[in-house]
């Protein structure tokens, strides 16, 4: 059969959460259910331009985090959103920024799914699974893919990491490789410590 594939497709909730912290003056750390972003407008032209950036054209395996999608990246994207708003004769509203960052997060996932083998189901975990707008955007953009929270399978957010480490420990005890070179880019399978 085909090897298991896995990679970081983009920012996930990182940019969105950083923007919420910025716009709320640190009083909020996430956009509960996407309620704030729902009040904004999405600039699809800008999102499509962002999808052309080098990281999104890079083939897997690839990994990223706040080193690429952190505070500096957020400020750059907010500046682009401000410029786009000024071209329309308005000013950037926090809700518009959050709407665009939410849609961008979903667009990145859809972009990667369209490049690879056919995917039938997308299981969403972590904070994104509790953001109704993000789930709506994923469903709208990932055509033909069933999108649902991992919790619907009985694996809650607080269980996920514990289950993963229990599996890795069991594999170590059984001397079974715990890495997947098709995901990590490692040269060979290895028993992890």
Coordinates of C-alpha atoms in Angstrom, one line a residue:
X1 CA 0.0 0.0 0.0
X2 CA 0.8 3.7 0.0
X3 CA 3.1 5.1 2.7
X4 CA 1.5 7.2 5.4
X5 CA 2.0 10.9 4.7
X6 CA 2.1 13.7 7.1
X7 CA 3.4 17.3 7.3
X8 CA 2.7 20.8 8.6
X9 CA 0.6 22.5 5.9
X10 CA 0.7 25.9 7.4
X11 CA -0.1 28.1 10.4
X12 CA -3.1 26.2 11.9
X13 CA -4.4 28.5 14.6
X14 CA -1.1 30.3 15.3
X15 CA -1.7 33.5 13.4
X16 CA -5.4 33.6 14.4
X17 CA -4.6 33.3 18.1
X18 CA -1.8 35.8 17.9
X19 CA -4.2 38.3 16.2
X20 CA -6.9 37.7 18.9
X21 CA -4.3 38.4 21.6
X22 CA -3.2 41.6 19.8
X23 CA -6.6 43.0 19.1
X24 CA -8.0 42.2 22.6
X25 CA -5.0 43.7 24.4
X26 CA -4.1 40.3 25.8
X27 CA -7.6 39.7 27.3
X28 CA -8.4 36.9 25.0
X29 CA -6.2 34.1 23.6
X30 CA -8.5 32.7 20.9
X31 CA -11.7 33.5 19.0
X32 CA -14.4 31.4 20.7
X33 CA -16.3 29.6 18.0
X34 CA -15.1 32.1 15.5
X35 CA -17.7 34.6 16.7
X36 CA -15.4 37.7 16.3
X37 CA -14.3 36.6 12.8
X38 CA -17.9 36.0 11.7
X39 CA -18.4 39.8 11.9
X40 CA -15.7 40.4 9.2
X41 CA -15.3 40.2 5.5
X42 CA -13.0 37.8 3.6
X43 CA -10.7 39.1 0.9
X44 CA -10.4 36.0 -1.3
X45 CA -7.9 37.7 -3.6
X46 CA -5.5 38.3 -0.8
X47 CA -5.8 34.7 0.5
X48 CA -5.1 33.3 -2.9
X49 CA -2.0 35.5 -3.1
X50 CA -0.8 34.2 0.3
X51 CA -1.2 30.6 -1.0
X52 CA 1.5 31.4 -3.6
X53 CA 4.2 31.9 -0.9
X54 CA 7.2 29.6 -1.0
X55 CA 6.3 27.4 2.0
X56 CA 3.0 26.5 0.4
X57 CA 4.7 25.4 -2.8
X58 CA 7.2 23.3 -0.9
X59 CA 6.7 19.5 -1.2
X60 CA 6.3 17.4 1.9
X61 CA 7.8 16.3 4.2
X62 CA 7.9 19.7 5.7
X63 CA 7.5 21.2 9.2
X64 CA 6.9 24.7 10.5
X65 CA 5.8 26.7 13.5
X66 CA 6.1 30.1 15.0
X67 CA 9.5 30.5 13.4
X68 CA 7.7 31.1 10.1
X69 CA 4.1 31.8 11.2
X70 CA 4.8 34.0 14.3
X71 CA 4.4 37.6 15.3
X72 CA 6.5 39.0 12.5
X73 CA 4.5 37.1 9.9
X74 CA 1.2 38.3 11.5
X75 CA 2.4 41.9 11.3
X76 CA 3.2 41.5 7.6
X77 CA -0.2 40.0 6.9
X78 CA -2.0 42.7 8.9
X79 CA -0.1 45.4 6.9
X80 CA -1.3 43.7 3.6
X81 CA -4.8 43.6 5.0
X82 CA -4.6 47.3 6.0
X83 CA -3.3 48.2 2.5
X84 CA -6.2 46.3 0.9
X85 CA -8.7 48.1 3.1
X86 CA -7.2 51.5 2.3
X87 CA -7.5 50.7 -1.4
X88 CA -11.2 50.2 -0.8
X89 CA -11.4 53.5 1.1
X90 CA -11.7 52.0 4.6
X91 CA -9.6 51.0 7.5
X92 CA -8.9 47.5 8.7
X93 CA -11.3 46.2 11.3
X94 CA -10.1 43.5 13.7
X95 CA -13.1 41.3 12.6
X96 CA -11.9 41.6 9.0
X97 CA -8.4 40.5 9.9
X98 CA -9.7 37.6 11.9
X99 CA -12.1 36.5 9.2
X100 CA -9.2 36.5 6.7
X101 CA -6.8 34.6 9.0
X102 CA -9.5 32.0 9.7
X103 CA -10.3 31.6 5.9
X104 CA -6.5 31.5 5.2
X105 CA -6.0 28.7 7.7
X106 CA -8.7 26.6 6.0
X107 CA -7.5 27.6 2.5
X108 CA -4.0 26.2 3.3
X109 CA -5.4 22.9 4.3
X110 CA -7.6 22.7 1.2
X111 CA -4.7 23.6 -1.0
X112 CA -2.5 20.8 0.4
X113 CA -5.4 18.3 0.2
X114 CA -5.9 19.1 -3.4
X115 CA -2.2 18.4 -4.2
X116 CA -2.0 14.9 -2.7
X117 CA -3.7 11.6 -2.9
X118 CA -7.5 11.6 -2.5
X119 CA -8.6 12.2 1.1
X120 CA -12.1 11.1 2.2
X121 CA -12.1 12.5 5.8
X122 CA -10.4 15.3 7.6
X123 CA -10.4 15.0 11.4
X124 CA -9.8 18.3 13.2
X125 CA -8.3 18.4 16.6
X126 CA -7.2 21.0 19.1
X127 CA -8.6 24.5 19.3
X128 CA -9.6 24.6 15.7
X129 CA -12.1 21.9 16.3
X130 CA -14.0 24.3 18.5
X131 CA -14.0 27.1 16.0
X132 CA -17.3 26.8 14.1
X133 CA -16.3 29.3 11.5
X134 CA -13.0 27.5 10.8
X135 CA -14.9 24.2 10.5
X136 CA -17.4 25.9 8.0
X137 CA -14.5 27.3 6.0
X138 CA -12.8 23.8 5.9
X139 CA -16.1 22.2 4.7
X140 CA -16.6 24.9 2.1
X141 CA -13.0 24.7 0.8
X142 CA -12.3 21.0 1.1
X143 CA -14.8 19.8 -1.4
X144 CA -15.7 16.1 -1.3
X145 CA -14.0 15.7 2.1
X146 CA -16.0 14.9 5.2
X147 CA -14.8 17.3 7.9
X148 CA -15.4 16.6 11.6
X149 CA -13.8 17.0 15.0
X150 CA -11.7 14.2 16.3
X151 CA -13.7 14.3 19.5
X152 CA -16.6 12.7 17.5
X153 CA -14.5 9.5 17.5
X154 CA -14.3 9.6 21.2
X155 CA -10.8 11.1 21.4
X156 CA -10.9 14.3 23.3
X157 CA -8.3 17.0 23.1
X158 CA -7.0 16.2 26.5
X159 CA -6.7 12.5 25.5
X160 CA -4.9 12.9 22.2
X161 CA -1.3 13.6 23.4
X162 CA -1.5 11.0 26.2
X163 CA -2.7 8.3 23.7
X164 CA 0.1 9.2 21.3
X165 CA 2.8 8.9 24.0
X166 CA 1.3 5.7 25.3
X167 CA 1.5 4.2 21.8
X168 CA 5.1 5.4 21.3
X169 CA 6.0 3.9 24.7
X170 CA 4.4 0.6 23.7
X171 CA 6.2 0.6 20.4
X172 CA 9.5 1.3 22.2
X173 CA 8.9 -1.6 24.6
X174 CA 8.1 -3.9 21.6
X175 CA 11.2 -2.6 19.7
X176 CA 8.9 -1.4 16.9
X177 CA 10.0 1.7 14.9
X178 CA 8.2 4.8 16.1
X179 CA 8.9 7.1 13.2
X180 CA 7.7 7.2 9.7
X181 CA 10.4 8.3 7.2
X182 CA 7.6 9.2 4.7
X183 CA 6.5 11.8 7.3
X184 CA 9.7 12.9 9.0
X185 CA 12.1 12.6 6.1
X186 CA 14.4 10.4 8.2
X187 CA 16.7 8.1 6.3
X188 CA 15.3 4.9 8.0
X189 CA 12.8 3.7 10.5
X190 CA 14.0 3.8 14.1
X191 CA 13.0 2.6 17.5
X192 CA 12.5 5.8 19.5
X193 CA 13.7 6.4 23.0

